[in-house]
PDB file of C-alpha atoms in Angstrom:
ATOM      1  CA  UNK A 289     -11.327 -61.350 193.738  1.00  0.00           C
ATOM      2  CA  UNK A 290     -12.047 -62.083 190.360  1.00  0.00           C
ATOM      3  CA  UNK A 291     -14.222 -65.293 189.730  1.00  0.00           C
ATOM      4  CA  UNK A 292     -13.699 -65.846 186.368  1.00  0.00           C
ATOM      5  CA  UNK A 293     -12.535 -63.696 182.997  1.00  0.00           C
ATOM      6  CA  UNK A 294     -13.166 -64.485 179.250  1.00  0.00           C
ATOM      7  CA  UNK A 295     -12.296 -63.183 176.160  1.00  0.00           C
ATOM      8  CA  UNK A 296     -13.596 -63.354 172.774  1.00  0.00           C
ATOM      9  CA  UNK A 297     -12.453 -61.880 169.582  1.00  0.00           C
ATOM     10  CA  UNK A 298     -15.706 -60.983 167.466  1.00  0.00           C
ATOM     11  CA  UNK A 299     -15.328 -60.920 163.693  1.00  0.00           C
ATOM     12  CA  UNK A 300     -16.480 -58.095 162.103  1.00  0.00           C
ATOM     13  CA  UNK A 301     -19.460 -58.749 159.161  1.00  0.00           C
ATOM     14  CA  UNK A 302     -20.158 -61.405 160.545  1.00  0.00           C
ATOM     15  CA  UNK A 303     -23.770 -61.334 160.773  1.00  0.00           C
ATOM     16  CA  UNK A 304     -24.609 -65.290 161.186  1.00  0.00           C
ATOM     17  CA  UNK A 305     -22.107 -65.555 164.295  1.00  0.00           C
ATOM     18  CA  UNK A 306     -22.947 -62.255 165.525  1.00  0.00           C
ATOM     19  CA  UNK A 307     -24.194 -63.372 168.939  1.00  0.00           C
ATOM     20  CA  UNK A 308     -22.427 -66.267 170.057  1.00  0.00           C
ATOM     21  CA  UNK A 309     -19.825 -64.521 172.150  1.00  0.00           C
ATOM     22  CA  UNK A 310     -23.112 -63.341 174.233  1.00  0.00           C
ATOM     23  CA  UNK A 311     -24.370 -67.016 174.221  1.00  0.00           C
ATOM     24  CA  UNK A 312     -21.460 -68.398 175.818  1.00  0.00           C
ATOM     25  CA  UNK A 313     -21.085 -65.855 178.710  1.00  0.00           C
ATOM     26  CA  UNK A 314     -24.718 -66.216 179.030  1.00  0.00           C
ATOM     27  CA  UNK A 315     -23.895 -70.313 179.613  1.00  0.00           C
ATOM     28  CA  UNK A 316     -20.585 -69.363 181.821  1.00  0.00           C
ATOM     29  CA  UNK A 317     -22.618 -67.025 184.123  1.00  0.00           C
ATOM     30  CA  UNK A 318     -24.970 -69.430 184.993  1.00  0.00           C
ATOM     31  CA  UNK A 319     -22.857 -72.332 185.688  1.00  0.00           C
ATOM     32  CA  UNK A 320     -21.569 -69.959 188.460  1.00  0.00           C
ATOM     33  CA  UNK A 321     -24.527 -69.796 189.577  1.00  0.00           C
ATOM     34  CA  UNK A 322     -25.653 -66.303 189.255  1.00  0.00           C
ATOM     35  CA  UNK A 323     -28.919 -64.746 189.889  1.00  0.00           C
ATOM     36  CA  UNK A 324     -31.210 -65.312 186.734  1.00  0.00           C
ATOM     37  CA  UNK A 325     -31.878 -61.263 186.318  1.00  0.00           C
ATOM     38  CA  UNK A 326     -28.417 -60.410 186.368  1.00  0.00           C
ATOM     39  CA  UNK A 327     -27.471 -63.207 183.459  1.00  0.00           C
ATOM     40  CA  UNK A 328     -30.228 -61.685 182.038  1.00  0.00           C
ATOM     41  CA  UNK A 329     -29.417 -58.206 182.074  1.00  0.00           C
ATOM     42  CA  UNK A 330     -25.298 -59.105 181.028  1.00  0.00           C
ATOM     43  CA  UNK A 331     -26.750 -61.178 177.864  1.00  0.00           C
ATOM     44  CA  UNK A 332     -28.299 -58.118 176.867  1.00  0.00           C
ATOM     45  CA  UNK A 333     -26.031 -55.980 177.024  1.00  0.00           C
ATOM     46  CA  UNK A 334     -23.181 -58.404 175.803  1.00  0.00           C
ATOM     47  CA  UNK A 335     -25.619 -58.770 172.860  1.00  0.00           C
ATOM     48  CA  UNK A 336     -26.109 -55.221 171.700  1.00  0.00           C
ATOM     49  CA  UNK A 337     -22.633 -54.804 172.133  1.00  0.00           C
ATOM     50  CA  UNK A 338     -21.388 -57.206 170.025  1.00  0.00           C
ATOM     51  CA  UNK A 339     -24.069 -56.700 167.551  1.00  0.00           C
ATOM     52  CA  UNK A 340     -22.558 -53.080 167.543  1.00  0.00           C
ATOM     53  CA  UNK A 341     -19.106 -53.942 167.018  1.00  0.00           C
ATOM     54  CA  UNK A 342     -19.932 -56.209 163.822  1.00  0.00           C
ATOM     55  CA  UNK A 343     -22.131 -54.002 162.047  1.00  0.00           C
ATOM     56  CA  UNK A 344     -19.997 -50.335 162.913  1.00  0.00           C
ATOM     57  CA  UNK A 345     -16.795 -51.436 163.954  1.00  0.00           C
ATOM     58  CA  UNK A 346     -15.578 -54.854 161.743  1.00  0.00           C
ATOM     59  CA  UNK A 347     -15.096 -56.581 165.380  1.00  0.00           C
ATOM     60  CA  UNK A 348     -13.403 -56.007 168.339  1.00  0.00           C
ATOM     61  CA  UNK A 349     -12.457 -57.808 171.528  1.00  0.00           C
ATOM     62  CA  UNK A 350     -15.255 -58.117 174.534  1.00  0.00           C
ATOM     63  CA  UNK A 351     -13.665 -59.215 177.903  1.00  0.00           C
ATOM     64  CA  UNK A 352     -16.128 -59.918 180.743  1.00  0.00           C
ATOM     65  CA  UNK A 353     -15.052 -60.232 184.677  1.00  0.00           C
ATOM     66  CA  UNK A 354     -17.246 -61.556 187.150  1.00  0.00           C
ATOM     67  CA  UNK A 355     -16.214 -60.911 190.478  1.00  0.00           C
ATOM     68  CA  UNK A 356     -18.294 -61.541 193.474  1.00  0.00           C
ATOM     69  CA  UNK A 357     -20.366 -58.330 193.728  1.00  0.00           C
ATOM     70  CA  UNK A 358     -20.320 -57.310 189.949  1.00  0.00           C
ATOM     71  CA  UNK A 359     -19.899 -58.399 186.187  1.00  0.00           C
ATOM     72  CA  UNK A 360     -17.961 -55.977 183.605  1.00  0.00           C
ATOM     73  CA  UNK A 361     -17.638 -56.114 180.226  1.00  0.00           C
ATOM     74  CA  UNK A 362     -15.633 -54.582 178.106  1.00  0.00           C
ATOM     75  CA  UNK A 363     -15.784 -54.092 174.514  1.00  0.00           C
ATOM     76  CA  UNK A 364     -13.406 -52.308 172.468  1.00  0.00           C
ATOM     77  CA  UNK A 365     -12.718 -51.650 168.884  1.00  0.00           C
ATOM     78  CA  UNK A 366     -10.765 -49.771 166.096  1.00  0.00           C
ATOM     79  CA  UNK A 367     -13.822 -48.988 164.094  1.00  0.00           C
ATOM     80  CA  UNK A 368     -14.938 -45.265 163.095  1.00  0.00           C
ATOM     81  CA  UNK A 369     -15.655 -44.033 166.496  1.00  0.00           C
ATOM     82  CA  UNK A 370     -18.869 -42.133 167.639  1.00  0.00           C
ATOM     83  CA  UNK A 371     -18.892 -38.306 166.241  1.00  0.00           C
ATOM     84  CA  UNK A 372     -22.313 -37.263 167.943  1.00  0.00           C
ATOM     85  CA  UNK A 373     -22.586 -39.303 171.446  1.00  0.00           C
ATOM     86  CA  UNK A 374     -25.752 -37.584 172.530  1.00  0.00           C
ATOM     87  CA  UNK A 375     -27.232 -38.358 168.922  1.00  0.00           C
ATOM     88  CA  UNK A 376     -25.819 -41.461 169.220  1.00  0.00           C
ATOM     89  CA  UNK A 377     -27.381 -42.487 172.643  1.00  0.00           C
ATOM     90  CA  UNK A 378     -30.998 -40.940 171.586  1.00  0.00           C
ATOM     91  CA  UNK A 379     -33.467 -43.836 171.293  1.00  0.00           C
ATOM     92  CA  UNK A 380     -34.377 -44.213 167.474  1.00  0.00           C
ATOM     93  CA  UNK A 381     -30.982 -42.821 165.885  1.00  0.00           C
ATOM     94  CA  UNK A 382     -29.188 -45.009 163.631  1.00  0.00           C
ATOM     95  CA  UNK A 383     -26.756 -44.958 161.258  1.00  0.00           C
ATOM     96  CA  UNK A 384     -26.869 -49.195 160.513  1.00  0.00           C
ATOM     97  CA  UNK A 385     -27.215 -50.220 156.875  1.00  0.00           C
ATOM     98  CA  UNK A 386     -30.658 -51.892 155.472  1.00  0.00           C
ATOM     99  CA  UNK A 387     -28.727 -55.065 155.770  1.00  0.00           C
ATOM    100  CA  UNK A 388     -28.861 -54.877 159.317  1.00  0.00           C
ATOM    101  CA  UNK A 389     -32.001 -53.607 159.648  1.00  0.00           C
ATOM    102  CA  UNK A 390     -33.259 -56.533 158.007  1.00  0.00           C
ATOM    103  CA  UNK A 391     -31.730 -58.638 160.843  1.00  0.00           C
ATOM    104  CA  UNK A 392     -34.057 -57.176 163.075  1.00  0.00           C
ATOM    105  CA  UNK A 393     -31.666 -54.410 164.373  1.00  0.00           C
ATOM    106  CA  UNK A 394     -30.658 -51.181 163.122  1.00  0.00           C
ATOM    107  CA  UNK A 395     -33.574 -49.302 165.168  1.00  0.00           C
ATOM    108  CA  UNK A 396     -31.738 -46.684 167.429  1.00  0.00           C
ATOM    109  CA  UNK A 397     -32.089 -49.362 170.242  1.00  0.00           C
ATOM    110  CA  UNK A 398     -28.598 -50.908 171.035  1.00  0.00           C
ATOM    111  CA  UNK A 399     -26.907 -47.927 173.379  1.00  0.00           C
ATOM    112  CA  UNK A 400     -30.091 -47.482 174.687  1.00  0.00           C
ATOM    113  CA  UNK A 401     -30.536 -50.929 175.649  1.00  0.00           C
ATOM    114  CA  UNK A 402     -26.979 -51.051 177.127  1.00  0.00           C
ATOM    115  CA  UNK A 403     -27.890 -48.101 179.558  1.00  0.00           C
ATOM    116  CA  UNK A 404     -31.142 -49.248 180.365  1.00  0.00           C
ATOM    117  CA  UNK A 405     -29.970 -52.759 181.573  1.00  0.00           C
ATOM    118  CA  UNK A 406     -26.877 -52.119 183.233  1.00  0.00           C
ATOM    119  CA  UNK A 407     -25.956 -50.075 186.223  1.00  0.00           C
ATOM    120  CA  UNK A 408     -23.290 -48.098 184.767  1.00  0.00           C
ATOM    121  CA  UNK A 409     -22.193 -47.438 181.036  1.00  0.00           C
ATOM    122  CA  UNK A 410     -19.277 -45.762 180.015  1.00  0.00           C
ATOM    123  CA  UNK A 411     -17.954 -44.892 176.343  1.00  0.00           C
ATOM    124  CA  UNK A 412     -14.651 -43.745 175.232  1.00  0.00           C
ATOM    125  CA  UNK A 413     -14.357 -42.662 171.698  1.00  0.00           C
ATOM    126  CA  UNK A 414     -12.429 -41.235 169.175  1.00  0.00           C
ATOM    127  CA  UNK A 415     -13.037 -40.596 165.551  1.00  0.00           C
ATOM    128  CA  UNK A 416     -10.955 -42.611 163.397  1.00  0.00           C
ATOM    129  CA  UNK A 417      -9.336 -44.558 166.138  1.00  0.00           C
ATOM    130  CA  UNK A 418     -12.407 -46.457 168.119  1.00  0.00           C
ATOM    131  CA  UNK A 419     -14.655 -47.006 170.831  1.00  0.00           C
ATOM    132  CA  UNK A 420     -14.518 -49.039 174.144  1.00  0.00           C
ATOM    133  CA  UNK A 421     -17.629 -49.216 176.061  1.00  0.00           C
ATOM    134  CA  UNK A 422     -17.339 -50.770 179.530  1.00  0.00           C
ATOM    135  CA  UNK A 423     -20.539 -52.028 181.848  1.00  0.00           C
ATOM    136  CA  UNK A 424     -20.968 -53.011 184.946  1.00  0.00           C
ATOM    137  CA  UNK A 425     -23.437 -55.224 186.661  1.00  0.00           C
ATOM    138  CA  UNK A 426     -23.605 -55.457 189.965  1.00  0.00           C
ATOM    139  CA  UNK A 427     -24.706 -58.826 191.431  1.00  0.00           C
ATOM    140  CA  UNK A 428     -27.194 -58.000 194.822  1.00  0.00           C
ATOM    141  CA  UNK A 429     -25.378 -59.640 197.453  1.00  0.00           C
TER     142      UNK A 429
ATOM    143  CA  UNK B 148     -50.629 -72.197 178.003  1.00  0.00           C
ATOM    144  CA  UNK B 149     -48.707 -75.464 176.844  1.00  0.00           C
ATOM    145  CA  UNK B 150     -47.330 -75.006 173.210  1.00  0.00           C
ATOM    146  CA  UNK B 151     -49.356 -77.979 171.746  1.00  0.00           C
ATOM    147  CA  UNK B 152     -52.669 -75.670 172.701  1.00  0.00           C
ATOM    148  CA  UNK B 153     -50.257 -72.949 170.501  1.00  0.00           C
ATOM    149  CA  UNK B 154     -49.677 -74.946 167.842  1.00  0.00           C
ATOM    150  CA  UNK B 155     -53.679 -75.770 167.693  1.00  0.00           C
ATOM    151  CA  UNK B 156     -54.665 -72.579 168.239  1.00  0.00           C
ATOM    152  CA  UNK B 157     -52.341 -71.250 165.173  1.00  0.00           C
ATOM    153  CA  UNK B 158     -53.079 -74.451 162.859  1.00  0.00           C
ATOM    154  CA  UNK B 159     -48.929 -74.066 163.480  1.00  0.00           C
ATOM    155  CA  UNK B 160     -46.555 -76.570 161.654  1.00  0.00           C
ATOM    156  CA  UNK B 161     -43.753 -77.638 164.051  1.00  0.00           C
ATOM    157  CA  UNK B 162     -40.517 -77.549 162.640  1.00  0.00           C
ATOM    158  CA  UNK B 163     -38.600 -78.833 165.577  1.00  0.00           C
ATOM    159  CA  UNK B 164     -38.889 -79.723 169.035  1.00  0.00           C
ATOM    160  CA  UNK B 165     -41.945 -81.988 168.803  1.00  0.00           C
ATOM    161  CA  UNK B 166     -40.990 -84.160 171.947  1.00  0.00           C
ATOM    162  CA  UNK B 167     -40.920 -80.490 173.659  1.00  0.00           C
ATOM    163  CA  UNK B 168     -44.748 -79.186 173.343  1.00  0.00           C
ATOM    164  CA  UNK B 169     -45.913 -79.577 176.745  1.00  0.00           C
ATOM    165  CA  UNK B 170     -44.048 -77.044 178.100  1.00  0.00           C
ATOM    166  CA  UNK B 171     -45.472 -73.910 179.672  1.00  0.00           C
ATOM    167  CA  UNK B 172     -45.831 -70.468 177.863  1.00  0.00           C
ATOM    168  CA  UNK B 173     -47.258 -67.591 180.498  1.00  0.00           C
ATOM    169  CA  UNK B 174     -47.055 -65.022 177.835  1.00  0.00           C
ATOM    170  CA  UNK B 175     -46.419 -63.481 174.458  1.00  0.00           C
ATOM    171  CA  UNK B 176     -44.747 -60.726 171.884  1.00  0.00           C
ATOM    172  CA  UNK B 177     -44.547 -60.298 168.525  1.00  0.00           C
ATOM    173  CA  UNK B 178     -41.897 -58.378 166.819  1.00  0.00           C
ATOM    174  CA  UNK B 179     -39.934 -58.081 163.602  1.00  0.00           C
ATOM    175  CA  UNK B 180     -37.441 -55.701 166.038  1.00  0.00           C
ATOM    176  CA  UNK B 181     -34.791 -57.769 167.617  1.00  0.00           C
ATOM    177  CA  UNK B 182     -33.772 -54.961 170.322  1.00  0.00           C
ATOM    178  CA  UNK B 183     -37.857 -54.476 170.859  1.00  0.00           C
ATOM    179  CA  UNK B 184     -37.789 -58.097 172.214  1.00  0.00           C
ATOM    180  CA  UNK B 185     -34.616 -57.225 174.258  1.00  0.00           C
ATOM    181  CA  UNK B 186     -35.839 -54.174 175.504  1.00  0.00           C
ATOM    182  CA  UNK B 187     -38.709 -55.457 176.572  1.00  0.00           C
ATOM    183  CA  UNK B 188     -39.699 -59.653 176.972  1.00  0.00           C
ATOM    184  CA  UNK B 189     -40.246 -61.430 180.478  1.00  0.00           C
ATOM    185  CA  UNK B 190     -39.128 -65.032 180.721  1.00  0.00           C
ATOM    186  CA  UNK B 191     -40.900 -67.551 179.440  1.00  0.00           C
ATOM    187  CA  UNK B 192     -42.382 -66.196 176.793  1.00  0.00           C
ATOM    188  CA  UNK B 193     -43.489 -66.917 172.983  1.00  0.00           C
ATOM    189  CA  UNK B 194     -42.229 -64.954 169.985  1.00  0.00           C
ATOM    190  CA  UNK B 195     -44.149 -64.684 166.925  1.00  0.00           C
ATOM    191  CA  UNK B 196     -42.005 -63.113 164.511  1.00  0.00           C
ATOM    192  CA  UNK B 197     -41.256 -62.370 160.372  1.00  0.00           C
ATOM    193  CA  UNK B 198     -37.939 -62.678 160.515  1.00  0.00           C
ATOM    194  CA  UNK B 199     -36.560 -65.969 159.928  1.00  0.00           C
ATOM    195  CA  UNK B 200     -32.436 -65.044 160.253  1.00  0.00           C
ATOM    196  CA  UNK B 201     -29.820 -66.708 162.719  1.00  0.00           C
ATOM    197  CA  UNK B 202     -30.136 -63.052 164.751  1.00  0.00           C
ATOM    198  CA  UNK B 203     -33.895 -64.419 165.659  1.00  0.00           C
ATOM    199  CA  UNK B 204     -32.416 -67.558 167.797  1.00  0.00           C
ATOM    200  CA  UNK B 205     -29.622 -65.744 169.358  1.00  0.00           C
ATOM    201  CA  UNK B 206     -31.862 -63.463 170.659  1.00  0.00           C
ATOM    202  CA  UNK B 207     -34.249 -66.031 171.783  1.00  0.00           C
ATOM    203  CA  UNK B 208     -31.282 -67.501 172.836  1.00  0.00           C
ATOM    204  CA  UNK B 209     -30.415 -64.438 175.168  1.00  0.00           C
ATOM    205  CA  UNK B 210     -34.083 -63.630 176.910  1.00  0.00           C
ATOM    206  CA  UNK B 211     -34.967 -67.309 177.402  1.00  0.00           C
ATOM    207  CA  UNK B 212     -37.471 -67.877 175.121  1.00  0.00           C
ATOM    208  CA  UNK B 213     -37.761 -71.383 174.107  1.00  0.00           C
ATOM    209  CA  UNK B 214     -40.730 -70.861 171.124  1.00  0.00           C
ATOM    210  CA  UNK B 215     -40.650 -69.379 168.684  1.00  0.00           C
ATOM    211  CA  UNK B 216     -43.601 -68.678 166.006  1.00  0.00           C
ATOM    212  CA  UNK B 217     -42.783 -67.755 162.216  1.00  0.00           C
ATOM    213  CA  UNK B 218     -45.808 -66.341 160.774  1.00  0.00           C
ATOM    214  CA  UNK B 219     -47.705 -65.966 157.145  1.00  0.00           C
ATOM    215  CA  UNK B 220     -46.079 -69.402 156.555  1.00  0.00           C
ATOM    216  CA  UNK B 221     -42.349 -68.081 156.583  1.00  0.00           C
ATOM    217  CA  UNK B 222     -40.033 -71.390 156.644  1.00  0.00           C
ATOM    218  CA  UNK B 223     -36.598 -70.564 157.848  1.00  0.00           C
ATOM    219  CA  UNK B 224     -33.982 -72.637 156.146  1.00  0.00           C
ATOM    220  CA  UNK B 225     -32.787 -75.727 157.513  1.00  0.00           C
ATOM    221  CA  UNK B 226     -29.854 -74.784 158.986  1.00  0.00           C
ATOM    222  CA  UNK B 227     -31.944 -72.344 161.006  1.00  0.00           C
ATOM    223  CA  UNK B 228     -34.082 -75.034 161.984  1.00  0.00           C
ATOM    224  CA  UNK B 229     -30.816 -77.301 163.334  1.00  0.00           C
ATOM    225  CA  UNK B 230     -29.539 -74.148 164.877  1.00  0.00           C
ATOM    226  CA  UNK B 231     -32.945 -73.931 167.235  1.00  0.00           C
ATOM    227  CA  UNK B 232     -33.034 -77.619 167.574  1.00  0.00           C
ATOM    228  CA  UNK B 233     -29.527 -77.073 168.846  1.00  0.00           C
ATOM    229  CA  UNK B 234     -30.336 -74.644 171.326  1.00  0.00           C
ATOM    230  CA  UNK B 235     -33.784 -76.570 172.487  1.00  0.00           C
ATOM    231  CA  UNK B 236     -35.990 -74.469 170.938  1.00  0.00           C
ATOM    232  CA  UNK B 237     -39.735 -75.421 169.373  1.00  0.00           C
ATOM    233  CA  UNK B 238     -39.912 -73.779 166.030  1.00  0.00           C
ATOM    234  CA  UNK B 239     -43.714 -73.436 164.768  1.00  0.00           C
ATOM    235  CA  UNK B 240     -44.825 -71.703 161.491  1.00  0.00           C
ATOM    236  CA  UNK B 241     -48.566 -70.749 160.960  1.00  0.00           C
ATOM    237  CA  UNK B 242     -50.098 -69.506 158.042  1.00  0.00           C
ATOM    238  CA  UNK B 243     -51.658 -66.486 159.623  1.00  0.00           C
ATOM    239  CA  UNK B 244     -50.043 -63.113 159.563  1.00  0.00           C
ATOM    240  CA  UNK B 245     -48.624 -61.621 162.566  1.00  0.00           C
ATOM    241  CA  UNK B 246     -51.506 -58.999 163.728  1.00  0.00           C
ATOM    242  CA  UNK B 247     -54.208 -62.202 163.600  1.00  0.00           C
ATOM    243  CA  UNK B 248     -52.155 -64.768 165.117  1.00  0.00           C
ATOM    244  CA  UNK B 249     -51.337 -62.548 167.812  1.00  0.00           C
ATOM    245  CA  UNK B 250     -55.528 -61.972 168.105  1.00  0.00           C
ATOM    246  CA  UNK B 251     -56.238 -65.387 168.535  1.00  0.00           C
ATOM    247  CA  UNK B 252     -53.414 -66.296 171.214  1.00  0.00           C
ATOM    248  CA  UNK B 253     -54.615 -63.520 173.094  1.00  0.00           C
ATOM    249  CA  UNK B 254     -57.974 -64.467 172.389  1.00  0.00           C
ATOM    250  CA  UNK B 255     -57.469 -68.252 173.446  1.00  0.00           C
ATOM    251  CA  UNK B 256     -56.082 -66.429 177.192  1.00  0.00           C
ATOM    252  CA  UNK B 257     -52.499 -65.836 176.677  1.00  0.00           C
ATOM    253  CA  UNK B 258     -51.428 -62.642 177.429  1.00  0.00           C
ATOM    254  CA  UNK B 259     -48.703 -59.843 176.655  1.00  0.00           C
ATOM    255  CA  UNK B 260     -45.961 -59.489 178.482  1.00  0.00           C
ATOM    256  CA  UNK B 261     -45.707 -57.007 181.029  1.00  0.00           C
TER     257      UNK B 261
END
């Protein structure tokens, strides 16, 4: 049964409220009380994501479930799409602008990151149409 | 190591969160890489960093870190300042670049995190 579901609209170019979508399931999660690890491993994900989809995608929508064994998030938008996956998923490969590099991003690290911290991540993507990347959590019972 | 013993340690300037410097650090990083601290930051750690932009507190913000260290006397702008107030952060800025302030934590017994 599903615990609890948000959604959040995340405005592209925005690079000052990049972020707080992540901060606010990171507060929802643990008023439910979930293990510390897990929040931690959904904020970073969350995070990566949505600093994704503002600097390659002009925003998008992120939906995160928590049910009682897992979290998933979902993030989806109409931005370029991903042409090379594998290049795309190789740690160090970027194609971010110097303005967000000099945000402290931009490094090759974000899909990385996403599929280091969560248990599964899947990406669906089309050139020219967009991307929706969902991960899943699981919560150790 | 409490922050106060930071803030000595660093001749650090605290820009907010003075009523907050006896809490606990167990360890350190320092990184101008935002996804470097993601990847790789335990709780309750310190962050000495060059960056002084809003993406610095959100990802404090997301690994729990509560302190945060500007070095080579970097001031972030007010509004920065508010923003980590806001979240119940300590802000410090010391004069010393990043490689020697890192030295002289590790040197006064705090160590990296593993």
């Amino acid at each position: 049964m599903e615990k609890l579901h948000l959604h959040y609209d995340v405005e592209g170019n925005d690079f000052i409220a990049a972020g707080e979508a992540s901060g606010q399931v990171k507060r929802a999660l643990r008023q439910l009380g979930i293990d510390f690890e897990v929040i931690r491993r959904c904020a970073i994900c969350m995070y990566e994501g949505e600093i994704n989809m503002v600097v390659h995608a002009d925003g998008g929508t992120a939906d995160v479930m928590v049910e009682k064994d897992k979290v998933t998030i979902i993030l989806e938008d109409r931005g370029p799409g991903i042409s090379d996956m594998e290049l795309a998923m190789q740690e160090g490969y970027s194609t971010a602008s110097q303005d967000v590099r000099e945000l402290g991003f931009g490094a090759g690290m974000g899909l990385p990151n996403m599929k280091k911290y969560s248990d599964s991540l899947e990406i669906n993507s089309e050139v020219g149409k967009g991307t929706k990347v969902t991960m899943v959590i699981h919560i150790p019972g | 190591m409490r922050i106060q013993r930071v803030r000595e340690v660093l001749d650090a300037s605290v820009l907010c969160g003075e009523e907050l410097l006896d809490r606990e650090i167990l360890s350190a990083c320092a990184a101008d890489l935002m996804s470097d601290v993601l990847a790789y930051v335990k709780t309750e750690a310190l962050l000495l960093t060059g960056l002084t932009n809003t993406q610095v507190i959100h990802t404090a913000d997301m690994m729990d870190i509560n302190c945060i260290v500007f070095v080579r006397g970097k001031m972030p702008s007010q509004e920065l300042i508010e923003y980590g107030r806001k979240h119940d952060m300590v802000l410090l800025s010391t004069p010393h670049k990043m490689y020697y302030a890192s030295g002289l934590l590790y040197n006064a017994g705090l160590g990296a995190c593993r």
